[in-house]
Amino acid sequence: MARKPTSKETARKPNMREAILAAAEELFATNGFNAVSVRDIAHAAGANPGSVTYHFKTKDGLLLEIYRRHCGPMNLRRSELLAAAKRVRDLQDRLEAIVRAYVVPAFTSGSDLAGGGARFTRLRAVMSAEGNEVARKIIAQTFDDTSHAFIDAIHESLPHIPRTDIVWRSHFLLGALYYSLVTPDRVSRLSRGEADGNDAANAIEQMVQATVAAFQAPALDQATPARRRAIASSKT
């Protein structure tokens, strides 16, 4: 007959699972996914490799759980805010509300279980840059539905802008989010201390206003004659 775990062992399991998740997140954010082994994660967590496979099956499963636990709450909050934003009648105000619905949860979901703060944002940036197929699939699985919803909502507010242009501009917004969350000290340094890069409220307002202006810029096929000539010459 199988031995039942003691109360001490039962209490230890959730703690070990959390320790493994925290260790993996830190290692992935620092070294990337490819360079980190299950043994590395186990060592950093004070566990044995069997504990990693017991809780998460594979390293891929561990990365997927990291994304799920951080991004589930963030995506839910974004969806709630987006639903409210789409009810705004004025198109200008609606566009700003949509952008704010995307930006705010990334800044305010800074706890370990809701958005991940700087460490998880750094991990996301590393995963995106690494080009790992496993990470690409997890990122798509985690974010594509929400991203499509925001792109469609923005396109409804700016129907004269081609959807492909909106995709590009939302792509730039994501890069701005990554950089602002991971390297806020750069703002403080380059402003010579006049701005605080760690001031989340100000960062949100700056990003929302800049992004709204970017989305409202003329479409690429509506460029001025001088810009069209510059684009044409760059292709020759």
JSON list of C-alpha atoms in Angstrom, two decimals:
[
{"chain": "A", "resi": 1, "resn": "MET", "atom": "CA", "xyz": [0.00, 0.00, 0.00]},
{"chain": "A", "resi": 2, "resn": "ALA", "atom": "CA", "xyz": [1.35, 3.43, -0.97]},
{"chain": "A", "resi": 3, "resn": "ARG", "atom": "CA", "xyz": [2.56, 5.54, 1.91]},
{"chain": "A", "resi": 4, "resn": "LYS", "atom": "CA", "xyz": [0.58, 8.71, 2.47]},
{"chain": "A", "resi": 5, "resn": "PRO", "atom": "CA", "xyz": [2.67, 11.88, 2.58]},
{"chain": "A", "resi": 6, "resn": "THR", "atom": "CA", "xyz": [3.12, 13.38, 5.99]},
{"chain": "A", "resi": 7, "resn": "SER", "atom": "CA", "xyz": [1.69, 16.80, 6.78]},
{"chain": "A", "resi": 8, "resn": "LYS", "atom": "CA", "xyz": [5.25, 18.16, 6.71]},
{"chain": "A", "resi": 9, "resn": "GLU", "atom": "CA", "xyz": [5.84, 16.78, 3.23]},
{"chain": "A", "resi": 10, "resn": "THR", "atom": "CA", "xyz": [2.48, 18.08, 2.00]},
{"chain": "A", "resi": 11, "resn": "ALA", "atom": "CA", "xyz": [3.30, 21.55, 3.26]},
{"chain": "A", "resi": 12, "resn": "ARG", "atom": "CA", "xyz": [6.71, 21.43, 1.62]},
{"chain": "A", "resi": 13, "resn": "LYS", "atom": "CA", "xyz": [5.48, 20.62, -1.89]},
{"chain": "A", "resi": 14, "resn": "PRO", "atom": "CA", "xyz": [3.85, 23.98, -2.72]},
{"chain": "A", "resi": 15, "resn": "ASN", "atom": "CA", "xyz": [6.90, 25.79, -1.35]},
{"chain": "A", "resi": 16, "resn": "MET", "atom": "CA", "xyz": [9.22, 23.70, -3.49]},
{"chain": "A", "resi": 17, "resn": "ARG", "atom": "CA", "xyz": [7.05, 24.33, -6.54]},
{"chain": "A", "resi": 18, "resn": "GLU", "atom": "CA", "xyz": [7.26, 28.07, -5.93]},
{"chain": "A", "resi": 19, "resn": "ALA", "atom": "CA", "xyz": [11.01, 27.87, -5.38]},
{"chain": "A", "resi": 20, "resn": "ILE", "atom": "CA", "xyz": [11.44, 26.07, -8.70]},
{"chain": "A", "resi": 21, "resn": "LEU", "atom": "CA", "xyz": [9.30, 28.63, -10.52]},
{"chain": "A", "resi": 22, "resn": "ALA", "atom": "CA", "xyz": [11.21, 31.56, -8.99]},
{"chain": "A", "resi": 23, "resn": "ALA", "atom": "CA", "xyz": [14.58, 30.00, -9.79]},
{"chain": "A", "resi": 24, "resn": "ALA", "atom": "CA", "xyz": [13.61, 29.19, -13.37]},
{"chain": "A", "resi": 25, "resn": "GLU", "atom": "CA", "xyz": [12.24, 32.67, -13.95]},
{"chain": "A", "resi": 26, "resn": "GLU", "atom": "CA", "xyz": [15.42, 34.31, -12.69]},
{"chain": "A", "resi": 27, "resn": "LEU", "atom": "CA", "xyz": [17.67, 32.00, -14.72]},
{"chain": "A", "resi": 28, "resn": "PHE", "atom": "CA", "xyz": [15.62, 32.34, -17.91]},
{"chain": "A", "resi": 29, "resn": "ALA", "atom": "CA", "xyz": [15.54, 36.13, -17.53]},
{"chain": "A", "resi": 30, "resn": "THR", "atom": "CA", "xyz": [19.31, 36.27, -17.02]},
{"chain": "A", "resi": 31, "resn": "ASN", "atom": "CA", "xyz": [20.62, 33.56, -19.34]},
{"chain": "A", "resi": 32, "resn": "GLY", "atom": "CA", "xyz": [17.81, 32.78, -21.79]},
{"chain": "A", "resi": 33, "resn": "PHE", "atom": "CA", "xyz": [15.90, 29.55, -22.21]},
{"chain": "A", "resi": 34, "resn": "ASN", "atom": "CA", "xyz": [18.41, 27.56, -24.27]},
{"chain": "A", "resi": 35, "resn": "ALA", "atom": "CA", "xyz": [21.36, 28.01, -21.93]},
{"chain": "A", "resi": 36, "resn": "VAL", "atom": "CA", "xyz": [19.53, 26.85, -18.78]},
{"chain": "A", "resi": 37, "resn": "SER", "atom": "CA", "xyz": [19.17, 23.17, -17.93]},
{"chain": "A", "resi": 38, "resn": "VAL", "atom": "CA", "xyz": [16.77, 21.38, -15.61]},
{"chain": "A", "resi": 39, "resn": "ARG", "atom": "CA", "xyz": [19.75, 20.63, -13.39]},
{"chain": "A", "resi": 40, "resn": "ASP", "atom": "CA", "xyz": [20.61, 24.36, -13.23]},
{"chain": "A", "resi": 41, "resn": "ILE", "atom": "CA", "xyz": [17.06, 25.17, -12.15]},
{"chain": "A", "resi": 42, "resn": "ALA", "atom": "CA", "xyz": [17.00, 22.42, -9.54]},
{"chain": "A", "resi": 43, "resn": "HIS", "atom": "CA", "xyz": [20.34, 23.55, -8.09]},
{"chain": "A", "resi": 44, "resn": "ALA", "atom": "CA", "xyz": [19.20, 27.19, -7.87]},
{"chain": "A", "resi": 45, "resn": "ALA", "atom": "CA", "xyz": [15.94, 26.11, -6.19]},
{"chain": "A", "resi": 46, "resn": "GLY", "atom": "CA", "xyz": [17.65, 23.80, -3.71]},
{"chain": "A", "resi": 47, "resn": "ALA", "atom": "CA", "xyz": [15.79, 20.85, -5.22]},
{"chain": "A", "resi": 48, "resn": "ASN", "atom": "CA", "xyz": [16.69, 17.74, -7.14]},
{"chain": "A", "resi": 49, "resn": "PRO", "atom": "CA", "xyz": [16.02, 17.44, -10.90]},
{"chain": "A", "resi": 50, "resn": "GLY", "atom": "CA", "xyz": [13.28, 14.91, -10.21]},
{"chain": "A", "resi": 51, "resn": "SER", "atom": "CA", "xyz": [11.30, 17.59, -8.37]},
{"chain": "A", "resi": 52, "resn": "VAL", "atom": "CA", "xyz": [11.30, 19.76, -11.50]},
{"chain": "A", "resi": 53, "resn": "THR", "atom": "CA", "xyz": [9.99, 16.96, -13.69]},
{"chain": "A", "resi": 54, "resn": "TYR", "atom": "CA", "xyz": [7.49, 15.92, -11.01]},
{"chain": "A", "resi": 55, "resn": "HIS", "atom": "CA", "xyz": [5.89, 19.36, -10.88]},
{"chain": "A", "resi": 56, "resn": "PHE", "atom": "CA", "xyz": [6.30, 20.52, -14.50]},
{"chain": "A", "resi": 57, "resn": "LYS", "atom": "CA", "xyz": [7.14, 17.42, -16.62]},
{"chain": "A", "resi": 58, "resn": "THR", "atom": "CA", "xyz": [9.62, 19.29, -18.84]},
{"chain": "A", "resi": 59, "resn": "LYS", "atom": "CA", "xyz": [11.51, 22.56, -19.08]},
{"chain": "A", "resi": 60, "resn": "ASP", "atom": "CA", "xyz": [8.96, 23.62, -21.72]},
{"chain": "A", "resi": 61, "resn": "GLY", "atom": "CA", "xyz": [6.15, 22.99, -19.25]},
{"chain": "A", "resi": 62, "resn": "LEU", "atom": "CA", "xyz": [7.95, 25.09, -16.66]},
{"chain": "A", "resi": 63, "resn": "LEU", "atom": "CA", "xyz": [8.25, 28.04, -19.03]},
{"chain": "A", "resi": 64, "resn": "LEU", "atom": "CA", "xyz": [4.58, 27.72, -19.98]},
{"chain": "A", "resi": 65, "resn": "GLU", "atom": "CA", "xyz": [3.57, 27.79, -16.29]},
{"chain": "A", "resi": 66, "resn": "ILE", "atom": "CA", "xyz": [5.66, 30.92, -15.72]},
{"chain": "A", "resi": 67, "resn": "TYR", "atom": "CA", "xyz": [3.81, 32.66, -18.53]},
{"chain": "A", "resi": 68, "resn": "ARG", "atom": "CA", "xyz": [0.41, 31.41, -17.36]},
{"chain": "A", "resi": 69, "resn": "ARG", "atom": "CA", "xyz": [0.79, 32.50, -13.76]},
{"chain": "A", "resi": 70, "resn": "HIS", "atom": "CA", "xyz": [1.97, 35.99, -14.67]},
{"chain": "A", "resi": 71, "resn": "CYS", "atom": "CA", "xyz": [-0.03, 36.73, -17.79]},
{"chain": "A", "resi": 72, "resn": "GLY", "atom": "CA", "xyz": [-3.38, 35.21, -16.88]},
{"chain": "A", "resi": 73, "resn": "PRO", "atom": "CA", "xyz": [-4.23, 38.02, -14.41]},
{"chain": "A", "resi": 74, "resn": "MET", "atom": "CA", "xyz": [-2.72, 40.67, -16.69]},
{"chain": "A", "resi": 75, "resn": "ASN", "atom": "CA", "xyz": [-4.66, 39.52, -19.76]},
{"chain": "A", "resi": 76, "resn": "LEU", "atom": "CA", "xyz": [-7.85, 39.30, -17.72]},
{"chain": "A", "resi": 77, "resn": "ARG", "atom": "CA", "xyz": [-7.43, 42.86, -16.48]},
{"chain": "A", "resi": 78, "resn": "ARG", "atom": "CA", "xyz": [-6.65, 44.07, -19.98]},
{"chain": "A", "resi": 79, "resn": "SER", "atom": "CA", "xyz": [-9.81, 42.42, -21.31]},
{"chain": "A", "resi": 80, "resn": "GLU", "atom": "CA", "xyz": [-11.92, 44.03, -18.58]},
{"chain": "A", "resi": 81, "resn": "LEU", "atom": "CA", "xyz": [-10.49, 47.48, -19.28]},
{"chain": "A", "resi": 82, "resn": "LEU", "atom": "CA", "xyz": [-10.82, 46.99, -23.05]},
{"chain": "A", "resi": 83, "resn": "ALA", "atom": "CA", "xyz": [-14.52, 46.11, -22.71]},
{"chain": "A", "resi": 84, "resn": "ALA", "atom": "CA", "xyz": [-15.08, 49.35, -20.79]},
{"chain": "A", "resi": 85, "resn": "ALA", "atom": "CA", "xyz": [-13.00, 51.37, -23.27]},
{"chain": "A", "resi": 86, "resn": "LYS", "atom": "CA", "xyz": [-15.01, 50.14, -26.25]},
{"chain": "A", "resi": 87, "resn": "ARG", "atom": "CA", "xyz": [-18.15, 51.63, -24.70]},
{"chain": "A", "resi": 88, "resn": "VAL", "atom": "CA", "xyz": [-16.70, 55.16, -24.83]},
{"chain": "A", "resi": 89, "resn": "ARG", "atom": "CA", "xyz": [-18.61, 57.13, -27.49]},
{"chain": "A", "resi": 90, "resn": "ASP", "atom": "CA", "xyz": [-16.08, 59.78, -28.48]},
{"chain": "A", "resi": 91, "resn": "LEU", "atom": "CA", "xyz": [-13.53, 58.19, -30.86]},
{"chain": "A", "resi": 92, "resn": "GLN", "atom": "CA", "xyz": [-10.58, 60.21, -29.54]},
{"chain": "A", "resi": 93, "resn": "ASP", "atom": "CA", "xyz": [-11.40, 59.38, -25.94]},
{"chain": "A", "resi": 94, "resn": "ARG", "atom": "CA", "xyz": [-12.07, 55.76, -26.89]},
{"chain": "A", "resi": 95, "resn": "LEU", "atom": "CA", "xyz": [-8.67, 55.40, -28.56]},
{"chain": "A", "resi": 96, "resn": "GLU", "atom": "CA", "xyz": [-6.93, 56.79, -25.47]},
{"chain": "A", "resi": 97, "resn": "ALA", "atom": "CA", "xyz": [-8.94, 54.46, -23.22]},
{"chain": "A", "resi": 98, "resn": "ILE", "atom": "CA", "xyz": [-8.02, 51.45, -25.39]},
{"chain": "A", "resi": 99, "resn": "VAL", "atom": "CA", "xyz": [-4.31, 52.27, -25.24]},
{"chain": "A", "resi": 100, "resn": "ARG", "atom": "CA", "xyz": [-4.54, 52.87, -21.51]},
{"chain": "A", "resi": 101, "resn": "ALA", "atom": "CA", "xyz": [-6.29, 49.51, -21.10]},
{"chain": "A", "resi": 102, "resn": "TYR", "atom": "CA", "xyz": [-3.25, 47.86, -22.66]},
{"chain": "A", "resi": 103, "resn": "VAL", "atom": "CA", "xyz": [-0.56, 49.84, -20.87]},
{"chain": "A", "resi": 104, "resn": "VAL", "atom": "CA", "xyz": [-1.85, 50.13, -17.31]},
{"chain": "A", "resi": 105, "resn": "PRO", "atom": "CA", "xyz": [-1.90, 46.41, -16.37]},
{"chain": "A", "resi": 106, "resn": "ALA", "atom": "CA", "xyz": [1.71, 46.01, -17.49]},
{"chain": "A", "resi": 107, "resn": "PHE", "atom": "CA", "xyz": [2.77, 48.63, -14.93]},
{"chain": "A", "resi": 108, "resn": "THR", "atom": "CA", "xyz": [0.33, 47.95, -12.13]},
{"chain": "A", "resi": 109, "resn": "SER", "atom": "CA", "xyz": [0.54, 44.15, -12.27]},
{"chain": "A", "resi": 110, "resn": "GLY", "atom": "CA", "xyz": [3.95, 44.17, -10.67]},
{"chain": "A", "resi": 111, "resn": "SER", "atom": "CA", "xyz": [3.43, 41.41, -8.12]},
{"chain": "A", "resi": 112, "resn": "ASP", "atom": "CA", "xyz": [4.78, 37.92, -8.66]},
{"chain": "A", "resi": 113, "resn": "LEU", "atom": "CA", "xyz": [1.38, 36.55, -9.63]},
{"chain": "A", "resi": 114, "resn": "ALA", "atom": "CA", "xyz": [0.08, 39.37, -11.82]},
{"chain": "A", "resi": 115, "resn": "GLY", "atom": "CA", "xyz": [2.25, 40.59, -14.64]},
{"chain": "A", "resi": 116, "resn": "GLY", "atom": "CA", "xyz": [5.60, 39.79, -13.14]},
{"chain": "A", "resi": 117, "resn": "GLY", "atom": "CA", "xyz": [7.20, 43.19, -12.72]},
{"chain": "A", "resi": 118, "resn": "ALA", "atom": "CA", "xyz": [10.64, 43.91, -14.11]},
{"chain": "A", "resi": 119, "resn": "ARG", "atom": "CA", "xyz": [12.00, 40.37, -13.82]},
{"chain": "A", "resi": 120, "resn": "PHE", "atom": "CA", "xyz": [9.25, 38.80, -15.86]},
{"chain": "A", "resi": 121, "resn": "THR", "atom": "CA", "xyz": [9.30, 41.67, -18.35]},
{"chain": "A", "resi": 122, "resn": "ARG", "atom": "CA", "xyz": [13.04, 41.07, -18.77]},
{"chain": "A", "resi": 123, "resn": "LEU", "atom": "CA", "xyz": [12.32, 37.36, -19.29]},
{"chain": "A", "resi": 124, "resn": "ARG", "atom": "CA", "xyz": [9.74, 38.21, -21.95]},
{"chain": "A", "resi": 125, "resn": "ALA", "atom": "CA", "xyz": [12.22, 40.46, -23.74]},
{"chain": "A", "resi": 126, "resn": "VAL", "atom": "CA", "xyz": [14.91, 37.76, -23.64]},
{"chain": "A", "resi": 127, "resn": "MET", "atom": "CA", "xyz": [12.50, 35.09, -24.87]},
{"chain": "A", "resi": 128, "resn": "SER", "atom": "CA", "xyz": [11.36, 37.29, -27.74]},
{"chain": "A", "resi": 129, "resn": "ALA", "atom": "CA", "xyz": [14.93, 38.04, -28.79]},
{"chain": "A", "resi": 130, "resn": "GLU", "atom": "CA", "xyz": [16.23, 34.50, -28.40]},
{"chain": "A", "resi": 131, "resn": "GLY", "atom": "CA", "xyz": [14.16, 33.09, -31.25]},
{"chain": "A", "resi": 132, "resn": "ASN", "atom": "CA", "xyz": [13.47, 29.80, -29.49]},
{"chain": "A", "resi": 133, "resn": "GLU", "atom": "CA", "xyz": [10.61, 27.90, -31.14]},
{"chain": "A", "resi": 134, "resn": "VAL", "atom": "CA", "xyz": [9.20, 26.70, -27.80]},
{"chain": "A", "resi": 135, "resn": "ALA", "atom": "CA", "xyz": [9.16, 30.26, -26.46]},
{"chain": "A", "resi": 136, "resn": "ARG", "atom": "CA", "xyz": [7.58, 31.57, -29.68]},
{"chain": "A", "resi": 137, "resn": "LYS", "atom": "CA", "xyz": [4.71, 29.10, -29.38]},
{"chain": "A", "resi": 138, "resn": "ILE", "atom": "CA", "xyz": [4.16, 29.92, -25.71]},
{"chain": "A", "resi": 139, "resn": "ILE", "atom": "CA", "xyz": [4.21, 33.66, -26.39]},
{"chain": "A", "resi": 140, "resn": "ALA", "atom": "CA", "xyz": [1.70, 33.23, -29.22]},
{"chain": "A", "resi": 141, "resn": "GLN", "atom": "CA", "xyz": [-0.50, 30.99, -27.10]},
{"chain": "A", "resi": 142, "resn": "THR", "atom": "CA", "xyz": [-0.42, 33.47, -24.22]},
{"chain": "A", "resi": 143, "resn": "PHE", "atom": "CA", "xyz": [-0.80, 36.80, -25.97]},
{"chain": "A", "resi": 144, "resn": "ASP", "atom": "CA", "xyz": [-2.12, 36.52, -29.53]},
{"chain": "A", "resi": 145, "resn": "ASP", "atom": "CA", "xyz": [-5.84, 36.47, -28.68]},
{"chain": "A", "resi": 146, "resn": "THR", "atom": "CA", "xyz": [-5.53, 39.54, -26.47]},
{"chain": "A", "resi": 147, "resn": "SER", "atom": "CA", "xyz": [-3.31, 41.31, -29.01]},
{"chain": "A", "resi": 148, "resn": "HIS", "atom": "CA", "xyz": [-5.80, 40.70, -31.83]},
{"chain": "A", "resi": 149, "resn": "ALA", "atom": "CA", "xyz": [-8.60, 42.09, -29.66]},
{"chain": "A", "resi": 150, "resn": "PHE", "atom": "CA", "xyz": [-6.68, 45.32, -29.03]},
{"chain": "A", "resi": 151, "resn": "ILE", "atom": "CA", "xyz": [-5.58, 45.70, -32.66]},
{"chain": "A", "resi": 152, "resn": "ASP", "atom": "CA", "xyz": [-9.17, 45.23, -33.85]},
{"chain": "A", "resi": 153, "resn": "ALA", "atom": "CA", "xyz": [-10.46, 47.75, -31.30]},
{"chain": "A", "resi": 154, "resn": "ILE", "atom": "CA", "xyz": [-7.89, 50.34, -32.37]},
{"chain": "A", "resi": 155, "resn": "HIS", "atom": "CA", "xyz": [-8.73, 49.72, -36.03]},
{"chain": "A", "resi": 156, "resn": "GLU", "atom": "CA", "xyz": [-12.42, 50.32, -35.29]},
{"chain": "A", "resi": 157, "resn": "SER", "atom": "CA", "xyz": [-11.46, 53.67, -33.75]},
{"chain": "A", "resi": 158, "resn": "LEU", "atom": "CA", "xyz": [-9.16, 54.53, -36.69]},
{"chain": "A", "resi": 159, "resn": "PRO", "atom": "CA", "xyz": [-10.81, 52.86, -39.70]},
{"chain": "A", "resi": 160, "resn": "HIS", "atom": "CA", "xyz": [-8.84, 55.05, -42.15]},
{"chain": "A", "resi": 161, "resn": "ILE", "atom": "CA", "xyz": [-5.54, 53.54, -40.95]},
{"chain": "A", "resi": 162, "resn": "PRO", "atom": "CA", "xyz": [-4.76, 50.14, -42.51]},
{"chain": "A", "resi": 163, "resn": "ARG", "atom": "CA", "xyz": [-4.75, 47.30, -40.00]},
{"chain": "A", "resi": 164, "resn": "THR", "atom": "CA", "xyz": [-1.18, 46.40, -41.00]},
{"chain": "A", "resi": 165, "resn": "ASP", "atom": "CA", "xyz": [-0.02, 49.88, -39.93]},
{"chain": "A", "resi": 166, "resn": "ILE", "atom": "CA", "xyz": [-1.78, 49.41, -36.60]},
{"chain": "A", "resi": 167, "resn": "VAL", "atom": "CA", "xyz": [-0.03, 46.06, -36.17]},
{"chain": "A", "resi": 168, "resn": "TRP", "atom": "CA", "xyz": [3.34, 47.75, -36.69]},
{"chain": "A", "resi": 169, "resn": "ARG", "atom": "CA", "xyz": [2.52, 50.54, -34.24]},
{"chain": "A", "resi": 170, "resn": "SER", "atom": "CA", "xyz": [1.27, 48.10, -31.60]},
{"chain": "A", "resi": 171, "resn": "HIS", "atom": "CA", "xyz": [4.55, 46.23, -32.10]},
{"chain": "A", "resi": 172, "resn": "PHE", "atom": "CA", "xyz": [6.45, 49.41, -31.31]},
{"chain": "A", "resi": 173, "resn": "LEU", "atom": "CA", "xyz": [4.29, 49.93, -28.22]},
{"chain": "A", "resi": 174, "resn": "LEU", "atom": "CA", "xyz": [5.28, 46.51, -26.93]},
{"chain": "A", "resi": 175, "resn": "GLY", "atom": "CA", "xyz": [8.95, 47.36, -27.37]},
{"chain": "A", "resi": 176, "resn": "ALA", "atom": "CA", "xyz": [8.44, 50.61, -25.48]},
{"chain": "A", "resi": 177, "resn": "LEU", "atom": "CA", "xyz": [6.76, 48.72, -22.65]},
{"chain": "A", "resi": 178, "resn": "TYR", "atom": "CA", "xyz": [9.63, 46.24, -22.41]},
{"chain": "A", "resi": 179, "resn": "TYR", "atom": "CA", "xyz": [12.27, 48.96, -22.33]},
{"chain": "A", "resi": 180, "resn": "SER", "atom": "CA", "xyz": [10.42, 51.26, -19.92]},
{"chain": "A", "resi": 181, "resn": "LEU", "atom": "CA", "xyz": [9.82, 48.49, -17.41]},
{"chain": "A", "resi": 182, "resn": "VAL", "atom": "CA", "xyz": [13.29, 46.96, -17.59]},
{"chain": "A", "resi": 183, "resn": "THR", "atom": "CA", "xyz": [15.46, 50.10, -17.74]},
{"chain": "A", "resi": 184, "resn": "PRO", "atom": "CA", "xyz": [13.60, 52.95, -15.98]},
{"chain": "A", "resi": 185, "resn": "ASP", "atom": "CA", "xyz": [16.88, 54.38, -14.65]},
{"chain": "A", "resi": 186, "resn": "ARG", "atom": "CA", "xyz": [17.79, 55.48, -18.18]},
{"chain": "A", "resi": 187, "resn": "VAL", "atom": "CA", "xyz": [15.01, 58.09, -18.07]},
{"chain": "A", "resi": 188, "resn": "SER", "atom": "CA", "xyz": [16.30, 59.43, -14.77]},
{"chain": "A", "resi": 189, "resn": "ARG", "atom": "CA", "xyz": [19.85, 59.56, -16.08]},
{"chain": "A", "resi": 190, "resn": "LEU", "atom": "CA", "xyz": [19.17, 61.20, -19.45]},
{"chain": "A", "resi": 191, "resn": "SER", "atom": "CA", "xyz": [16.78, 63.75, -17.92]},
{"chain": "A", "resi": 192, "resn": "ARG", "atom": "CA", "xyz": [19.57, 64.63, -15.45]},
{"chain": "A", "resi": 193, "resn": "GLY", "atom": "CA", "xyz": [17.26, 63.77, -12.60]},
{"chain": "A", "resi": 194, "resn": "GLU", "atom": "CA", "xyz": [14.38, 65.97, -13.72]},
{"chain": "A", "resi": 195, "resn": "ALA", "atom": "CA", "xyz": [12.23, 62.89, -14.42]},
{"chain": "A", "resi": 196, "resn": "ASP", "atom": "CA", "xyz": [11.94, 59.74, -12.35]},
{"chain": "A", "resi": 197, "resn": "GLY", "atom": "CA", "xyz": [11.93, 56.67, -14.56]},
{"chain": "A", "resi": 198, "resn": "ASN", "atom": "CA", "xyz": [10.47, 54.65, -11.70]},
{"chain": "A", "resi": 199, "resn": "ASP", "atom": "CA", "xyz": [7.40, 56.92, -11.48]},
{"chain": "A", "resi": 200, "resn": "ALA", "atom": "CA", "xyz": [4.88, 54.47, -12.92]},
{"chain": "A", "resi": 201, "resn": "ALA", "atom": "CA", "xyz": [2.02, 56.98, -13.09]},
{"chain": "A", "resi": 202, "resn": "ASN", "atom": "CA", "xyz": [4.07, 59.41, -15.16]},
{"chain": "A", "resi": 203, "resn": "ALA", "atom": "CA", "xyz": [5.45, 56.61, -17.34]},
{"chain": "A", "resi": 204, "resn": "ILE", "atom": "CA", "xyz": [1.91, 55.44, -18.10]},
{"chain": "A", "resi": 205, "resn": "GLU", "atom": "CA", "xyz": [0.77, 58.94, -19.08]},
{"chain": "A", "resi": 206, "resn": "GLN", "atom": "CA", "xyz": [3.84, 59.55, -21.24]},
{"chain": "A", "resi": 207, "resn": "MET", "atom": "CA", "xyz": [3.42, 56.22, -23.01]},
{"chain": "A", "resi": 208, "resn": "VAL", "atom": "CA", "xyz": [-0.33, 56.58, -23.53]},
{"chain": "A", "resi": 209, "resn": "GLN", "atom": "CA", "xyz": [-0.02, 60.05, -25.04]},
{"chain": "A", "resi": 210, "resn": "ALA", "atom": "CA", "xyz": [2.92, 59.11, -27.28]},
{"chain": "A", "resi": 211, "resn": "THR", "atom": "CA", "xyz": [1.21, 55.92, -28.44]},
{"chain": "A", "resi": 212, "resn": "VAL", "atom": "CA", "xyz": [-2.10, 57.63, -29.22]},
{"chain": "A", "resi": 213, "resn": "ALA", "atom": "CA", "xyz": [-0.20, 60.18, -31.35]},
{"chain": "A", "resi": 214, "resn": "ALA", "atom": "CA", "xyz": [1.65, 57.37, -33.11]},
{"chain": "A", "resi": 215, "resn": "PHE", "atom": "CA", "xyz": [-1.55, 55.50, -33.93]},
{"chain": "A", "resi": 216, "resn": "GLN", "atom": "CA", "xyz": [-3.11, 58.69, -35.29]},
{"chain": "A", "resi": 217, "resn": "ALA", "atom": "CA", "xyz": [-0.17, 59.47, -37.58]},
{"chain": "A", "resi": 218, "resn": "PRO", "atom": "CA", "xyz": [-0.94, 59.29, -41.31]},
{"chain": "A", "resi": 219, "resn": "ALA", "atom": "CA", "xyz": [-0.86, 55.84, -42.84]},
{"chain": "A", "resi": 220, "resn": "LEU", "atom": "CA", "xyz": [2.31, 54.91, -44.66]},
{"chain": "A", "resi": 221, "resn": "ASP", "atom": "CA", "xyz": [0.51, 55.05, -48.03]},
{"chain": "A", "resi": 222, "resn": "GLN", "atom": "CA", "xyz": [-0.68, 58.56, -47.13]},
{"chain": "A", "resi": 223, "resn": "ALA", "atom": "CA", "xyz": [2.85, 59.90, -46.66]},
{"chain": "A", "resi": 224, "resn": "THR", "atom": "CA", "xyz": [3.76, 63.41, -47.83]},
{"chain": "A", "resi": 225, "resn": "PRO", "atom": "CA", "xyz": [5.46, 63.73, -51.25]},
{"chain": "A", "resi": 226, "resn": "ALA", "atom": "CA", "xyz": [8.85, 64.37, -49.62]},
{"chain": "A", "resi": 227, "resn": "ARG", "atom": "CA", "xyz": [8.48, 61.27, -47.48]},
{"chain": "A", "resi": 228, "resn": "ARG", "atom": "CA", "xyz": [7.39, 59.18, -50.47]},
{"chain": "A", "resi": 229, "resn": "ARG", "atom": "CA", "xyz": [10.51, 60.28, -52.36]},
{"chain": "A", "resi": 230, "resn": "ALA", "atom": "CA", "xyz": [12.67, 59.35, -49.36]},
{"chain": "A", "resi": 231, "resn": "ILE", "atom": "CA", "xyz": [11.01, 55.93, -49.14]},
{"chain": "A", "resi": 232, "resn": "ALA", "atom": "CA", "xyz": [11.46, 55.37, -52.88]},
{"chain": "A", "resi": 233, "resn": "SER", "atom": "CA", "xyz": [15.13, 56.34, -52.79]},
{"chain": "A", "resi": 234, "resn": "SER", "atom": "CA", "xyz": [15.78, 53.98, -49.86]},
{"chain": "A", "resi": 235, "resn": "LYS", "atom": "CA", "xyz": [14.52, 51.09, -51.98]},
{"chain": "A", "resi": 236, "resn": "THR", "atom": "CA", "xyz": [16.84, 51.79, -54.89]}
]
